[in-house]
JSON list of C-alpha atoms in Angstrom, two decimals:
[
{"chain": "A", "resi": 1, "resn": "MET", "atom": "CA", "xyz": [0.00, 0.00, 0.00]},
{"chain": "A", "resi": 2, "resn": "ALA", "atom": "CA", "xyz": [1.35, 3.42, -0.95]},
{"chain": "A", "resi": 3, "resn": "LEU", "atom": "CA", "xyz": [2.09, 5.90, 1.79]},
{"chain": "A", "resi": 4, "resn": "PRO", "atom": "CA", "xyz": [0.08, 9.10, 1.75]},
{"chain": "A", "resi": 5, "resn": "ARG", "atom": "CA", "xyz": [1.83, 12.21, 0.50]},
{"chain": "A", "resi": 6, "resn": "GLU", "atom": "CA", "xyz": [0.40, 14.38, 3.24]},
{"chain": "A", "resi": 7, "resn": "TYR", "atom": "CA", "xyz": [-0.30, 13.80, 6.91]},
{"chain": "A", "resi": 8, "resn": "PRO", "atom": "CA", "xyz": [-3.16, 16.21, 7.67]},
{"chain": "A", "resi": 9, "resn": "THR", "atom": "CA", "xyz": [-4.04, 14.61, 11.02]},
{"chain": "A", "resi": 10, "resn": "GLU", "atom": "CA", "xyz": [-0.45, 14.09, 12.13]},
{"chain": "A", "resi": 11, "resn": "ASN", "atom": "CA", "xyz": [0.91, 16.58, 14.64]},
{"chain": "A", "resi": 12, "resn": "CYS", "atom": "CA", "xyz": [4.50, 15.34, 14.27]},
{"chain": "A", "resi": 13, "resn": "PRO", "atom": "CA", "xyz": [6.98, 17.97, 13.01]},
{"chain": "A", "resi": 14, "resn": "ILE", "atom": "CA", "xyz": [8.99, 15.31, 11.16]},
{"chain": "A", "resi": 15, "resn": "ALA", "atom": "CA", "xyz": [5.92, 14.02, 9.31]},
{"chain": "A", "resi": 16, "resn": "ARG", "atom": "CA", "xyz": [4.85, 17.58, 8.46]},
{"chain": "A", "resi": 17, "resn": "SER", "atom": "CA", "xyz": [8.38, 18.44, 7.26]},
{"chain": "A", "resi": 18, "resn": "LEU", "atom": "CA", "xyz": [8.46, 15.36, 5.04]},
{"chain": "A", "resi": 19, "resn": "GLU", "atom": "CA", "xyz": [5.40, 16.69, 3.22]},
{"chain": "A", "resi": 20, "resn": "ILE", "atom": "CA", "xyz": [7.71, 19.37, 1.80]},
{"chain": "A", "resi": 21, "resn": "ILE", "atom": "CA", "xyz": [11.20, 17.82, 1.72]},
{"chain": "A", "resi": 22, "resn": "GLY", "atom": "CA", "xyz": [10.59, 14.07, 1.88]},
{"chain": "A", "resi": 23, "resn": "GLU", "atom": "CA", "xyz": [10.25, 13.13, -1.77]},
{"chain": "A", "resi": 24, "resn": "ARG", "atom": "CA", "xyz": [13.08, 11.68, -3.83]},
{"chain": "A", "resi": 25, "resn": "TRP", "atom": "CA", "xyz": [15.33, 14.39, -5.32]},
{"chain": "A", "resi": 26, "resn": "THR", "atom": "CA", "xyz": [14.07, 17.13, -3.00]},
{"chain": "A", "resi": 27, "resn": "LEU", "atom": "CA", "xyz": [16.97, 17.24, -0.55]},
{"chain": "A", "resi": 28, "resn": "LEU", "atom": "CA", "xyz": [19.43, 17.03, -3.46]},
{"chain": "A", "resi": 29, "resn": "ILE", "atom": "CA", "xyz": [17.81, 20.14, -4.92]},
{"chain": "A", "resi": 30, "resn": "VAL", "atom": "CA", "xyz": [18.08, 21.86, -1.53]},
{"chain": "A", "resi": 31, "resn": "ARG", "atom": "CA", "xyz": [21.72, 20.73, -1.22]},
{"chain": "A", "resi": 32, "resn": "ASP", "atom": "CA", "xyz": [22.51, 22.17, -4.65]},
{"chain": "A", "resi": 33, "resn": "ALA", "atom": "CA", "xyz": [20.79, 25.44, -3.70]},
{"chain": "A", "resi": 34, "resn": "PHE", "atom": "CA", "xyz": [23.17, 25.67, -0.72]},
{"chain": "A", "resi": 35, "resn": "TYR", "atom": "CA", "xyz": [26.07, 25.01, -3.11]},
{"chain": "A", "resi": 36, "resn": "GLY", "atom": "CA", "xyz": [24.93, 27.99, -5.19]},
{"chain": "A", "resi": 37, "resn": "VAL", "atom": "CA", "xyz": [22.95, 26.36, -7.99]},
{"chain": "A", "resi": 38, "resn": "ARG", "atom": "CA", "xyz": [20.09, 28.72, -8.87]},
{"chain": "A", "resi": 39, "resn": "ARG", "atom": "CA", "xyz": [18.85, 28.13, -12.41]},
{"chain": "A", "resi": 40, "resn": "PHE", "atom": "CA", "xyz": [16.41, 25.42, -13.47]},
{"chain": "A", "resi": 41, "resn": "SER", "atom": "CA", "xyz": [18.73, 24.32, -16.27]},
{"chain": "A", "resi": 42, "resn": "ASP", "atom": "CA", "xyz": [21.67, 24.06, -13.86]},
{"chain": "A", "resi": 43, "resn": "PHE", "atom": "CA", "xyz": [19.71, 21.94, -11.36]},
{"chain": "A", "resi": 44, "resn": "GLN", "atom": "CA", "xyz": [18.63, 19.71, -14.24]},
{"chain": "A", "resi": 45, "resn": "LYS", "atom": "CA", "xyz": [22.13, 19.45, -15.68]},
{"chain": "A", "resi": 46, "resn": "HIS", "atom": "CA", "xyz": [23.84, 18.69, -12.37]},
{"chain": "A", "resi": 47, "resn": "LEU", "atom": "CA", "xyz": [21.28, 16.31, -10.91]},
{"chain": "A", "resi": 48, "resn": "ARG", "atom": "CA", "xyz": [20.34, 14.64, -14.20]},
{"chain": "A", "resi": 49, "resn": "ILE", "atom": "CA", "xyz": [16.75, 14.79, -13.03]},
{"chain": "A", "resi": 50, "resn": "PRO", "atom": "CA", "xyz": [13.83, 14.62, -15.48]},
{"chain": "A", "resi": 51, "resn": "LYS", "atom": "CA", "xyz": [12.56, 18.14, -16.20]},
{"chain": "A", "resi": 52, "resn": "ALA", "atom": "CA", "xyz": [8.98, 17.30, -15.20]},
{"chain": "A", "resi": 53, "resn": "VAL", "atom": "CA", "xyz": [10.14, 15.94, -11.83]},
{"chain": "A", "resi": 54, "resn": "LEU", "atom": "CA", "xyz": [12.39, 18.95, -11.24]},
{"chain": "A", "resi": 55, "resn": "SER", "atom": "CA", "xyz": [9.55, 21.31, -12.07]},
{"chain": "A", "resi": 56, "resn": "GLN", "atom": "CA", "xyz": [7.25, 19.53, -9.61]},
{"chain": "A", "resi": 57, "resn": "ARG", "atom": "CA", "xyz": [9.86, 19.51, -6.82]},
{"chain": "A", "resi": 58, "resn": "LEU", "atom": "CA", "xyz": [10.74, 23.18, -7.32]},
{"chain": "A", "resi": 59, "resn": "SER", "atom": "CA", "xyz": [7.04, 24.07, -7.22]},
{"chain": "A", "resi": 60, "resn": "ARG", "atom": "CA", "xyz": [6.58, 22.11, -4.01]},
{"chain": "A", "resi": 61, "resn": "LEU", "atom": "CA", "xyz": [9.64, 23.73, -2.41]},
{"chain": "A", "resi": 62, "resn": "THR", "atom": "CA", "xyz": [8.42, 27.17, -3.49]},
{"chain": "A", "resi": 63, "resn": "GLU", "atom": "CA", "xyz": [4.88, 26.54, -2.21]},
{"chain": "A", "resi": 64, "resn": "GLY", "atom": "CA", "xyz": [6.36, 25.24, 1.05]},
{"chain": "A", "resi": 65, "resn": "GLY", "atom": "CA", "xyz": [8.39, 28.41, 1.53]},
{"chain": "A", "resi": 66, "resn": "VAL", "atom": "CA", "xyz": [11.80, 26.71, 1.23]},
{"chain": "A", "resi": 67, "resn": "LEU", "atom": "CA", "xyz": [12.74, 28.36, -2.08]},
{"chain": "A", "resi": 68, "resn": "GLU", "atom": "CA", "xyz": [11.58, 31.50, -3.82]},
{"chain": "A", "resi": 69, "resn": "ALA", "atom": "CA", "xyz": [11.71, 32.45, -7.47]},
{"chain": "A", "resi": 70, "resn": "VAL", "atom": "CA", "xyz": [13.73, 35.63, -7.93]},
{"chain": "A", "resi": 71, "resn": "PRO", "atom": "CA", "xyz": [14.59, 37.61, -11.06]},
{"chain": "A", "resi": 72, "resn": "SER", "atom": "CA", "xyz": [17.73, 36.32, -12.74]},
{"chain": "A", "resi": 73, "resn": "SER", "atom": "CA", "xyz": [20.91, 38.28, -12.16]},
{"chain": "A", "resi": 74, "resn": "VAL", "atom": "CA", "xyz": [21.78, 37.83, -15.86]},
{"chain": "A", "resi": 75, "resn": "GLY", "atom": "CA", "xyz": [18.32, 38.16, -17.39]},
{"chain": "A", "resi": 76, "resn": "GLY", "atom": "CA", "xyz": [16.11, 35.41, -18.71]},
{"chain": "A", "resi": 77, "resn": "HIS", "atom": "CA", "xyz": [14.23, 32.95, -16.53]},
{"chain": "A", "resi": 78, "resn": "ASP", "atom": "CA", "xyz": [13.82, 33.40, -12.80]},
{"chain": "A", "resi": 79, "resn": "GLU", "atom": "CA", "xyz": [16.32, 31.77, -10.47]},
{"chain": "A", "resi": 80, "resn": "TYR", "atom": "CA", "xyz": [15.65, 29.95, -7.22]},
{"chain": "A", "resi": 81, "resn": "ALA", "atom": "CA", "xyz": [17.00, 31.16, -3.89]},
{"chain": "A", "resi": 82, "resn": "LEU", "atom": "CA", "xyz": [16.70, 29.71, -0.42]},
{"chain": "A", "resi": 83, "resn": "THR", "atom": "CA", "xyz": [14.32, 31.58, 1.89]},
{"chain": "A", "resi": 84, "resn": "ASP", "atom": "CA", "xyz": [14.92, 31.96, 5.61]},
{"chain": "A", "resi": 85, "resn": "ARG", "atom": "CA", "xyz": [12.95, 28.74, 6.05]},
{"chain": "A", "resi": 86, "resn": "GLY", "atom": "CA", "xyz": [15.21, 27.08, 3.49]},
{"chain": "A", "resi": 87, "resn": "LEU", "atom": "CA", "xyz": [18.36, 28.41, 5.16]},
{"chain": "A", "resi": 88, "resn": "ASP", "atom": "CA", "xyz": [17.15, 26.80, 8.39]},
{"chain": "A", "resi": 89, "resn": "LEU", "atom": "CA", "xyz": [17.70, 23.44, 6.65]},
{"chain": "A", "resi": 90, "resn": "TRP", "atom": "CA", "xyz": [21.50, 23.92, 6.67]},
{"chain": "A", "resi": 91, "resn": "PRO", "atom": "CA", "xyz": [22.03, 21.93, 9.90]},
{"chain": "A", "resi": 92, "resn": "VAL", "atom": "CA", "xyz": [19.95, 19.11, 8.40]},
{"chain": "A", "resi": 93, "resn": "ILE", "atom": "CA", "xyz": [21.92, 19.08, 5.13]},
{"chain": "A", "resi": 94, "resn": "GLY", "atom": "CA", "xyz": [25.25, 19.35, 6.96]},
{"chain": "A", "resi": 95, "resn": "ALA", "atom": "CA", "xyz": [24.37, 16.55, 9.38]},
{"chain": "A", "resi": 96, "resn": "LEU", "atom": "CA", "xyz": [23.02, 14.32, 6.61]},
{"chain": "A", "resi": 97, "resn": "SER", "atom": "CA", "xyz": [26.19, 14.87, 4.59]},
{"chain": "A", "resi": 98, "resn": "GLU", "atom": "CA", "xyz": [28.36, 13.95, 7.57]},
{"chain": "A", "resi": 99, "resn": "TRP", "atom": "CA", "xyz": [26.19, 10.94, 8.46]},
{"chain": "A", "resi": 100, "resn": "GLY", "atom": "CA", "xyz": [26.15, 9.67, 4.87]},
{"chain": "A", "resi": 101, "resn": "GLY", "atom": "CA", "xyz": [29.91, 10.13, 4.59]},
{"chain": "A", "resi": 102, "resn": "ASN", "atom": "CA", "xyz": [30.47, 8.17, 7.79]},
{"chain": "A", "resi": 103, "resn": "HIS", "atom": "CA", "xyz": [28.17, 5.29, 6.90]},
{"chain": "A", "resi": 104, "resn": "TYR", "atom": "CA", "xyz": [27.69, 5.02, 3.13]},
{"chain": "A", "resi": 105, "resn": "GLN", "atom": "CA", "xyz": [30.50, 6.73, 1.23]},
{"chain": "A", "resi": 106, "resn": "THR", "atom": "CA", "xyz": [32.56, 4.20, -0.69]},
{"chain": "A", "resi": 107, "resn": "THR", "atom": "CA", "xyz": [35.67, 6.34, -1.21]},
{"chain": "A", "resi": 108, "resn": "PRO", "atom": "CA", "xyz": [37.97, 7.69, 1.50]},
{"chain": "A", "resi": 109, "resn": "GLN", "atom": "CA", "xyz": [37.85, 11.23, 0.08]},
{"chain": "A", "resi": 110, "resn": "ARG", "atom": "CA", "xyz": [34.78, 13.32, 0.84]},
{"chain": "A", "resi": 111, "resn": "ARG", "atom": "CA", "xyz": [33.53, 16.86, 0.63]},
{"chain": "A", "resi": 112, "resn": "THR", "atom": "CA", "xyz": [34.32, 18.83, 3.77]},
{"chain": "A", "resi": 113, "resn": "PHE", "atom": "CA", "xyz": [33.08, 22.15, 5.07]},
{"chain": "A", "resi": 114, "resn": "SER", "atom": "CA", "xyz": [35.24, 24.80, 6.67]},
{"chain": "A", "resi": 115, "resn": "HIS", "atom": "CA", "xyz": [34.77, 28.13, 8.43]},
{"chain": "A", "resi": 116, "resn": "ALA", "atom": "CA", "xyz": [35.68, 30.90, 5.97]},
{"chain": "A", "resi": 117, "resn": "GLU", "atom": "CA", "xyz": [36.86, 33.20, 8.77]},
{"chain": "A", "resi": 118, "resn": "CYS", "atom": "CA", "xyz": [39.49, 30.95, 10.36]},
{"chain": "A", "resi": 119, "resn": "GLY", "atom": "CA", "xyz": [39.76, 27.94, 8.03]},
{"chain": "A", "resi": 120, "resn": "GLY", "atom": "CA", "xyz": [38.80, 25.38, 10.68]},
{"chain": "A", "resi": 121, "resn": "ARG", "atom": "CA", "xyz": [36.96, 22.27, 9.54]},
{"chain": "A", "resi": 122, "resn": "LEU", "atom": "CA", "xyz": [33.33, 21.88, 10.61]},
{"chain": "A", "resi": 123, "resn": "HIS", "atom": "CA", "xyz": [32.13, 18.87, 12.57]},
{"chain": "A", "resi": 124, "resn": "ALA", "atom": "CA", "xyz": [28.43, 18.74, 13.44]},
{"chain": "A", "resi": 125, "resn": "GLY", "atom": "CA", "xyz": [28.24, 22.37, 12.31]},
{"chain": "A", "resi": 126, "resn": "VAL", "atom": "CA", "xyz": [30.89, 23.60, 14.77]},
{"chain": "A", "resi": 127, "resn": "CYS", "atom": "CA", "xyz": [34.32, 24.89, 13.75]},
{"chain": "A", "resi": 128, "resn": "SER", "atom": "CA", "xyz": [37.13, 22.72, 15.07]},
{"chain": "A", "resi": 129, "resn": "ARG", "atom": "CA", "xyz": [39.47, 25.72, 15.31]},
{"chain": "A", "resi": 130, "resn": "CYS", "atom": "CA", "xyz": [37.44, 28.55, 16.88]},
{"chain": "A", "resi": 131, "resn": "GLY", "atom": "CA", "xyz": [34.46, 26.67, 18.32]},
{"chain": "A", "resi": 132, "resn": "GLN", "atom": "CA", "xyz": [31.87, 28.81, 16.51]},
{"chain": "A", "resi": 133, "resn": "ALA", "atom": "CA", "xyz": [28.86, 27.51, 14.61]},
{"chain": "A", "resi": 134, "resn": "PRO", "atom": "CA", "xyz": [29.18, 29.76, 11.55]},
{"chain": "A", "resi": 135, "resn": "ARG", "atom": "CA", "xyz": [26.28, 31.00, 9.46]},
{"chain": "A", "resi": 136, "resn": "VAL", "atom": "CA", "xyz": [25.98, 29.01, 6.25]},
{"chain": "A", "resi": 137, "resn": "ALA", "atom": "CA", "xyz": [27.14, 32.05, 4.24]},
{"chain": "A", "resi": 138, "resn": "ASP", "atom": "CA", "xyz": [30.41, 31.83, 6.20]},
{"chain": "A", "resi": 139, "resn": "VAL", "atom": "CA", "xyz": [31.00, 28.19, 5.27]},
{"chain": "A", "resi": 140, "resn": "VAL", "atom": "CA", "xyz": [33.29, 27.05, 2.45]},
{"chain": "A", "resi": 141, "resn": "THR", "atom": "CA", "xyz": [32.61, 23.77, 0.69]},
{"chain": "A", "resi": 142, "resn": "ASN", "atom": "CA", "xyz": [35.79, 21.84, -0.09]},
{"chain": "A", "resi": 143, "resn": "PRO", "atom": "CA", "xyz": [35.19, 19.02, -2.56]},
{"chain": "A", "resi": 144, "resn": "PRO", "atom": "CA", "xyz": [37.72, 16.21, -2.90]},
{"chain": "A", "resi": 145, "resn": "ARG", "atom": "CA", "xyz": [39.83, 16.43, -6.05]},
{"chain": "A", "resi": 146, "resn": "GLU", "atom": "CA", "xyz": [38.30, 13.36, -7.67]},
{"chain": "A", "resi": 147, "resn": "LEU", "atom": "CA", "xyz": [34.70, 14.37, -6.99]},
{"chain": "A", "resi": 148, "resn": "LEU", "atom": "CA", "xyz": [32.56, 14.06, -10.11]},
{"chain": "A", "resi": 149, "resn": "VAL", "atom": "CA", "xyz": [35.63, 13.89, -12.35]},
{"chain": "A", "resi": 150, "resn": "GLU", "atom": "CA", "xyz": [33.73, 11.78, -14.86]},
{"chain": "A", "resi": 151, "resn": "ARG", "atom": "CA", "xyz": [31.07, 14.51, -15.09]},
{"chain": "A", "resi": 152, "resn": "THR", "atom": "CA", "xyz": [31.86, 17.07, -17.77]},
{"chain": "A", "resi": 153, "resn": "ASP", "atom": "CA", "xyz": [28.91, 19.46, -17.46]},
{"chain": "A", "resi": 154, "resn": "ASP", "atom": "CA", "xyz": [29.62, 23.09, -16.49]},
{"chain": "A", "resi": 155, "resn": "VAL", "atom": "CA", "xyz": [27.81, 22.87, -13.16]},
{"chain": "A", "resi": 156, "resn": "SER", "atom": "CA", "xyz": [29.73, 19.79, -11.99]},
{"chain": "A", "resi": 157, "resn": "ALA", "atom": "CA", "xyz": [33.00, 21.43, -13.02]},
{"chain": "A", "resi": 158, "resn": "ALA", "atom": "CA", "xyz": [32.13, 24.57, -11.03]},
{"chain": "A", "resi": 159, "resn": "LEU", "atom": "CA", "xyz": [31.16, 22.52, -7.97]},
{"chain": "A", "resi": 160, "resn": "ARG", "atom": "CA", "xyz": [34.55, 20.78, -8.01]},
{"chain": "A", "resi": 161, "resn": "ARG", "atom": "CA", "xyz": [36.14, 24.08, -6.92]},
{"chain": "A", "resi": 162, "resn": "PRO", "atom": "CA", "xyz": [36.09, 25.20, -3.28]},
{"chain": "A", "resi": 163, "resn": "HIS", "atom": "CA", "xyz": [33.65, 28.07, -2.82]},
{"chain": "A", "resi": 164, "resn": "ARG", "atom": "CA", "xyz": [31.47, 29.77, -0.23]},
{"chain": "A", "resi": 165, "resn": "MET", "atom": "CA", "xyz": [28.08, 28.27, 0.34]},
{"chain": "A", "resi": 166, "resn": "LEU", "atom": "CA", "xyz": [25.14, 30.20, -1.13]},
{"chain": "A", "resi": 167, "resn": "GLY", "atom": "CA", "xyz": [27.41, 32.07, -3.56]},
{"chain": "A", "resi": 168, "resn": "PRO", "atom": "CA", "xyz": [26.09, 31.64, -7.10]},
{"chain": "A", "resi": 169, "resn": "VAL", "atom": "CA", "xyz": [27.83, 28.98, -9.14]},
{"chain": "A", "resi": 170, "resn": "THR", "atom": "CA", "xyz": [30.02, 30.69, -11.71]},
{"chain": "A", "resi": 171, "resn": "ILE", "atom": "CA", "xyz": [30.15, 28.82, -14.97]}
]
């Protein structure tokens, strides 16, 4: 029997959250938004997600207040930016990345996150050098050298370079 998509009688914050972020692909879209991916075509290119599915997930995230459509900085179609509600998902994304790396990653090299101000590596969202829990805009993503090497699209190439979180991907 299929699980319901919504839990209208459930007063559990996890169940209610899963109504917005619990479908396949959704957290990968949110992750990429934190990495600076903003355009529909760039999400599609990087995630290799069917356009119809991406459109549905972006609509759901926008309706749920996680993303907002904003005018493009270079003209053309709108871009997607994390809202305050979306930014509040950073601890979830960071923890899930760390948990997945500890339990399911098959290579020894993994993406790390560091505090832009002092360069300390983050563990559970806290800087190992200064002890602060930096805002996501003050976090640098440091991909391993071999990350996505087989991927030749522009977005994957841009995400192989260390950069500040939330800064737009430069292609």
